[in-house]
């Protein structure tokens, strides 16, 4: 069975009693068993239940249950009983709700628009009051202003309030939302078109599956990553070994001379070799073929015989099916080195030893479990000798070795070397057993095998008796192959102050080993385990309880650290510990039903208070856990369910108010991907469930650094510049009406031509800012990757916040003042060259509009960091387009056609032929822009940002810096072994092998099972 994204098979076997008696459909129809089991829950690796049938009870565990969502392999048909369905199934219990995601800038932008609405209302109200006062003081006594309506000043002020709402409505950036979506769409296409995120091997490009979250990619604080298939390829490779104290696996020839460049070993002499193993130590092949050291052949024979792998043949080729990829890699390695596992039955195993087939009687299989961390097999050789072969973690093997092991220290040194290379290590040993000793032990073994209670404990005790005084053969070193570029990516993201948490369903040892392999953990990292920090959390809860009291809510919150500052710490926790410490374990329903309903108001109040205290305690405990975890540079959560993955993401979102990103490749990552602010799916070997639920997808984890450090940072910078400029240009444009109101009796008279108001945001100022939002970049993509520290500005919201918003508003207000008052002063008491005064309203409107268009377009030029022909053309093209349209709209011809619509006839040609007007426009533009230029020059000179420094020296920094892996320091005598061999998440296939019910055993047709031949049966179909 394969569950979710796991590629290794999980062994499932029905109860023997049901397999024996429920072969026919008529017996199935009369089945009257009763199943009592646990309540529906989200734990994928646990199940507890009992089948009551024929006055007997049979225990049910996770090995007897098929989960919804799994794929059944090596099974022709099966009959089953549905226990949970629909929303009660474990996969549904682990599923989450689909959330509508919006960026932090979206929420901020909405509040700013609300602020602008308030400002608009206040300005309109103030101007309306001003008009009412002006009407009362001036308007009523000016006969030439009488309009035939006898309205009171108050009513006229009320009408003017709505008039100013209309006139100043351009202050509200209605077109902003459309422009933002256009920019986001373009940025999404840039991600899709990025060839450096294209995975040619599988023809998989990066894909932005949403267009609303691009700028949030530049603000990530925490990344939550799956392990299997995301950080790793889930491909185990045999890399090195130590046999009899000698290390094999380096690049050397048959004469034991090391070479940097040497061809890989040719296994063509071995008919069973699969040709997939890349090995470069020719001396090991020489040792195997010569037979000078019998321990070498014994080593690989042990790998070929001590396992629970199943084998079948497909097109004449051996096909191994292992309970874990580690075990499959070791058996495949033995096969390539000449010791091929060919077949097995319930009591025998057949091995090809350098071309010679030999069959051994299997006397007992001592299977692996997570407590034993080893497995053994006892076989009888064709010569009649009895031997025990054992493999397991070095920590448990070394405790069981015979005192006389001459290569013990050499093997220990080799294990340290392997661990420093982040390889998964495993020790191999054997033992000769006397016939009498085995007979005595076998009686105890058979008795423990049929024990009705505590069978596992009894078996483990019997296993301990035989697994002692072992002779050490050596150790293997397997590489759990990381995806390309994972350590480099994690290193760069860490320099960008992004913290990475790994959430996996794997064992603690496996996840820890991968943490070292991808450099999330180093030898200098102080690792804290969940059990170690219980005291810290309990002490913090006690301190908070002691500080709590009547005056607690008036006291300022105390920010205490769990760890002293400095130092590199990592936290490794398990799912069960997480449930316990976060108080997530549910009370059993049976206990709830025994509770009495409150009879009095006092009981109801006490129960409510008790519930509130429990909720408050739970919330405080969760917050303390998040605070502690966030003090660590890395966090690894092992054995967590999909729901727990989502819960961890939600806790960080809730208590840290941080932007989160979740990345995974399988169905069990979907809930986490949906919960995070941004979800990224890896389109790998495990289907498309994660991709279909994600916001962005690509084929390799290493592309994440480009997505965040390049596209995310650029998108954030572009969006912030766009928004700041958009607010600025709208205020500079709109507030000219406000200043003009003081000179027109607050009559809501516009300061521009109507057509200019219509086209300003559509044609005259839209294209340059759109192109800046699409194309601008402060530094190149290579420099963005080389200096990850540039990313921090987005995390700290430095480029767009309320402070920046009000600075943009202030800039717009000052620009509008300059645009109005300089032309106003220039027009007072003015005579043109022809003796005519150009100080009419229409010429004044043209002067302000011309200065405005030139100013805002030159301002976007000052804001642009990355100049292209397109940017320059858009800026000067917008100015030219303004003058072209203005001269056209002010022509006599169009006035003749539409006299009521185009009323500024001849204004542009009359006004702009005066040099005085051009000087006024130039002066206005200069006064608007020169202070901006001066402030930016001083800022870049005296207080340069990190981006400014890199821009200044960009030519010197063009040479791309090569990332180098952190050097491991080997310290003799200091053991750093991390034996993380994962036989399987649960037991292997020992029960299946000993039962004789092979996973590829072909059943007879169902009609042949029926003795009388009268009933017809249908097969449920091949899997």
Coordinates of C-alpha atoms in Angstrom, one line a residue, residues 698-911:
X698 CA 7.7 24.5 -9.7
X699 CA 9.8 21.3 -9.9
X700 CA 12.7 21.8 -7.5
X701 CA 13.1 23.3 -4.1
X702 CA 16.1 25.3 -5.2
X703 CA 13.9 27.5 -7.3
X704 CA 12.4 28.9 -4.1
X705 CA 15.4 31.2 -3.6
X706 CA 14.8 32.8 -7.0
X707 CA 11.0 33.1 -6.4
X708 CA 11.5 34.9 -3.1
X709 CA 14.8 36.8 -3.4
X710 CA 14.3 37.9 -7.0
X711 CA 10.7 37.8 -8.1
X712 CA 9.3 38.4 -4.6
X713 CA 11.6 41.3 -3.8
X714 CA 11.2 42.9 -7.1
X715 CA 7.4 42.6 -6.9
X716 CA 7.4 44.1 -3.4
X717 CA 9.6 47.1 -4.4
X718 CA 7.7 47.7 -7.6
X719 CA 4.3 47.6 -5.9
X720 CA 5.5 49.9 -3.1
X721 CA 6.9 52.5 -5.6
X722 CA 3.8 52.3 -7.6
X723 CA 1.5 52.9 -4.7
X724 CA 3.5 55.8 -3.2
X725 CA 3.7 57.5 -6.6
X726 CA 0.0 56.8 -7.4
X727 CA -1.1 58.5 -4.1
X728 CA 1.3 61.4 -4.8
X729 CA 0.2 62.1 -8.3
X730 CA -3.5 62.0 -7.4
X731 CA -3.1 64.4 -4.5
X732 CA -0.9 66.7 -6.6
X733 CA -3.6 66.8 -9.2
X734 CA -6.7 67.0 -7.0
X735 CA -5.7 69.5 -4.3
X736 CA -5.2 72.3 -6.9
X737 CA -9.0 72.5 -6.8
X738 CA -8.7 73.0 -3.0
X739 CA -6.3 76.0 -3.3
X740 CA -8.3 77.4 -6.2
X741 CA -11.4 77.4 -4.0
X742 CA -10.0 80.2 -1.8
X743 CA -10.1 82.5 -4.9
X744 CA -13.5 81.5 -6.4
X745 CA -15.8 81.9 -3.4
X746 CA -15.7 78.1 -2.6
X747 CA -18.0 77.6 -5.5
X748 CA -16.7 74.1 -6.6
X749 CA -15.3 75.6 -9.8
X750 CA -12.7 73.3 -11.3
X751 CA -9.2 74.5 -11.9
X752 CA -8.8 72.4 -15.1
X753 CA -10.5 71.8 -18.4
X754 CA -13.1 69.0 -18.1
X755 CA -11.4 66.9 -20.7
X756 CA -8.0 67.1 -18.9
X757 CA -9.7 65.8 -15.7
X758 CA -11.1 62.9 -17.7
X759 CA -7.8 61.9 -19.4
X760 CA -5.3 62.7 -16.7
X761 CA -5.3 59.2 -15.0
X762 CA -6.2 57.4 -18.3
X763 CA -3.6 58.7 -20.7
X764 CA -1.3 61.4 -19.3
X765 CA 0.1 59.6 -16.3
X766 CA -0.8 56.0 -16.4
X767 CA 1.7 54.3 -18.7
X768 CA 5.0 55.3 -17.0
X769 CA 3.8 54.2 -13.6
X770 CA 2.5 50.9 -15.0
X771 CA 5.8 50.2 -16.6
X772 CA 7.7 51.1 -13.4
X773 CA 5.4 48.6 -11.6
X774 CA 6.2 46.0 -14.2
X775 CA 9.9 46.5 -15.1
X776 CA 11.7 48.4 -12.4
X777 CA 14.5 46.7 -10.4
X778 CA 17.0 48.3 -8.0
X779 CA 19.7 45.6 -8.6
X780 CA 20.0 42.8 -11.0
X781 CA 18.8 39.2 -10.3
X782 CA 22.3 38.0 -9.8
X783 CA 23.1 40.6 -7.2
X784 CA 19.7 40.0 -5.5
X785 CA 20.8 36.4 -5.1
X786 CA 24.3 37.3 -4.1
X787 CA 23.2 39.7 -1.3
X788 CA 20.2 38.1 0.4
X789 CA 20.2 40.8 3.0
X790 CA 18.4 43.1 0.5
X791 CA 15.3 41.0 1.2
X792 CA 15.0 42.4 4.8
X793 CA 13.3 45.7 3.8
X794 CA 10.2 43.8 2.7
X795 CA 10.0 41.8 6.0
X796 CA 10.1 45.0 8.0
X797 CA 7.6 46.9 5.8
X798 CA 10.1 49.7 5.2
X799 CA 9.0 50.7 1.7
X800 CA 5.2 51.1 2.3
X801 CA 3.5 51.8 5.5
X802 CA 1.4 54.6 7.1
X803 CA 4.5 56.8 7.5
X804 CA 5.4 56.4 3.8
X805 CA 1.7 57.0 2.9
X806 CA 1.6 60.3 4.7
X807 CA 4.9 61.4 3.3
X808 CA 3.5 60.7 -0.2
X809 CA 0.4 62.7 0.7
X810 CA 2.5 65.6 2.1
X811 CA 4.6 65.5 -1.1
X812 CA 1.4 65.7 -3.2
X813 CA 0.1 68.6 -1.1
X814 CA 3.3 70.6 -1.4
X815 CA 3.4 69.9 -5.2
X816 CA -0.2 71.1 -5.6
X817 CA 0.6 74.3 -3.7
X818 CA 3.6 75.0 -6.0
X819 CA 1.5 74.1 -9.1
X820 CA -1.2 76.6 -8.1
X821 CA 0.6 79.5 -6.4
X822 CA 3.5 80.0 -8.7
X823 CA 1.3 80.4 -11.9
X824 CA -1.1 82.5 -9.8
X825 CA 1.7 84.9 -8.8
X826 CA 3.0 84.9 -12.4
X827 CA -0.4 85.8 -13.8
X828 CA -1.0 88.8 -11.5
X829 CA -0.5 92.2 -13.2
X830 CA 0.9 90.5 -16.3
X831 CA 1.0 91.8 -19.9
X832 CA 2.1 89.6 -22.8
X833 CA 4.5 90.6 -25.7
X834 CA 1.5 91.6 -27.8
X835 CA 0.2 93.8 -25.1
X836 CA -2.6 91.4 -24.1
X837 CA -2.9 90.0 -20.6
X838 CA -2.8 86.2 -20.6
X839 CA -4.3 86.0 -17.1
X840 CA -7.6 84.6 -18.1
X841 CA -9.1 81.5 -16.4
X842 CA -8.6 79.2 -19.4
X843 CA -4.9 80.2 -19.9
X844 CA -4.4 79.7 -16.2
X845 CA -5.9 76.2 -16.4
X846 CA -3.6 75.3 -19.3
X847 CA -0.5 76.5 -17.5
X848 CA -1.3 74.5 -14.4
X849 CA -2.2 71.4 -16.4
X850 CA 1.0 71.6 -18.5
X851 CA 3.2 72.0 -15.4
X852 CA 1.4 69.2 -13.7
X853 CA 1.9 66.7 -16.5
X854 CA 5.6 67.5 -16.9
X855 CA 6.2 67.4 -13.1
X856 CA 4.5 64.0 -12.4
X857 CA 6.2 62.4 -15.5
X858 CA 9.6 63.7 -14.6
X859 CA 9.0 62.6 -11.0
X860 CA 8.4 59.0 -12.2
X861 CA 11.7 59.3 -14.0
X862 CA 13.4 60.2 -10.7
X863 CA 11.7 57.2 -9.0
X864 CA 12.8 54.8 -11.8
X865 CA 15.9 52.7 -10.9
X866 CA 16.1 50.6 -14.1
X867 CA 16.0 52.6 -17.3
X868 CA 15.0 51.0 -20.6
X869 CA 13.9 52.5 -23.9
X870 CA 10.3 51.6 -23.0
X871 CA 10.4 53.6 -19.8
X872 CA 11.9 56.7 -21.5
X873 CA 9.5 56.5 -24.4
X874 CA 6.5 56.2 -22.0
X875 CA 7.6 59.3 -20.0
X876 CA 8.3 61.6 -23.0
X877 CA 5.5 60.0 -25.0
X878 CA 3.0 60.8 -22.3
X879 CA 4.1 64.5 -22.3
X880 CA 3.9 64.6 -26.1
X881 CA 0.5 62.9 -26.1
X882 CA -0.8 65.5 -23.6
X883 CA 0.3 68.4 -25.8
X884 CA -1.0 66.8 -29.0
X885 CA -4.5 66.1 -27.5
X886 CA -4.6 69.5 -25.9
X887 CA -3.9 71.3 -29.2
X888 CA -6.4 69.1 -30.9
X889 CA -9.2 69.7 -28.3
X890 CA -8.5 73.5 -28.4
X891 CA -8.7 73.8 -32.1
X892 CA -11.5 75.6 -33.9
X893 CA -12.5 72.7 -36.0
X894 CA -13.5 70.4 -33.2
X895 CA -15.3 73.3 -31.5
X896 CA -17.4 73.8 -34.6
X897 CA -18.4 70.1 -34.5
X898 CA -19.1 70.0 -30.8
X899 CA -19.5 73.6 -29.5
X900 CA -21.0 72.6 -26.1
X901 CA -18.3 70.0 -25.3
X902 CA -15.1 71.7 -26.4
X903 CA -15.1 75.3 -25.0
X904 CA -11.4 76.1 -24.7
X905 CA -11.2 77.2 -28.3
X906 CA -7.7 78.5 -29.2
X907 CA -6.6 78.6 -25.6
X908 CA -3.5 76.4 -26.0
X909 CA -2.2 78.1 -29.1
X910 CA -2.8 81.6 -27.6
X911 CA -1.3 80.9 -24.2

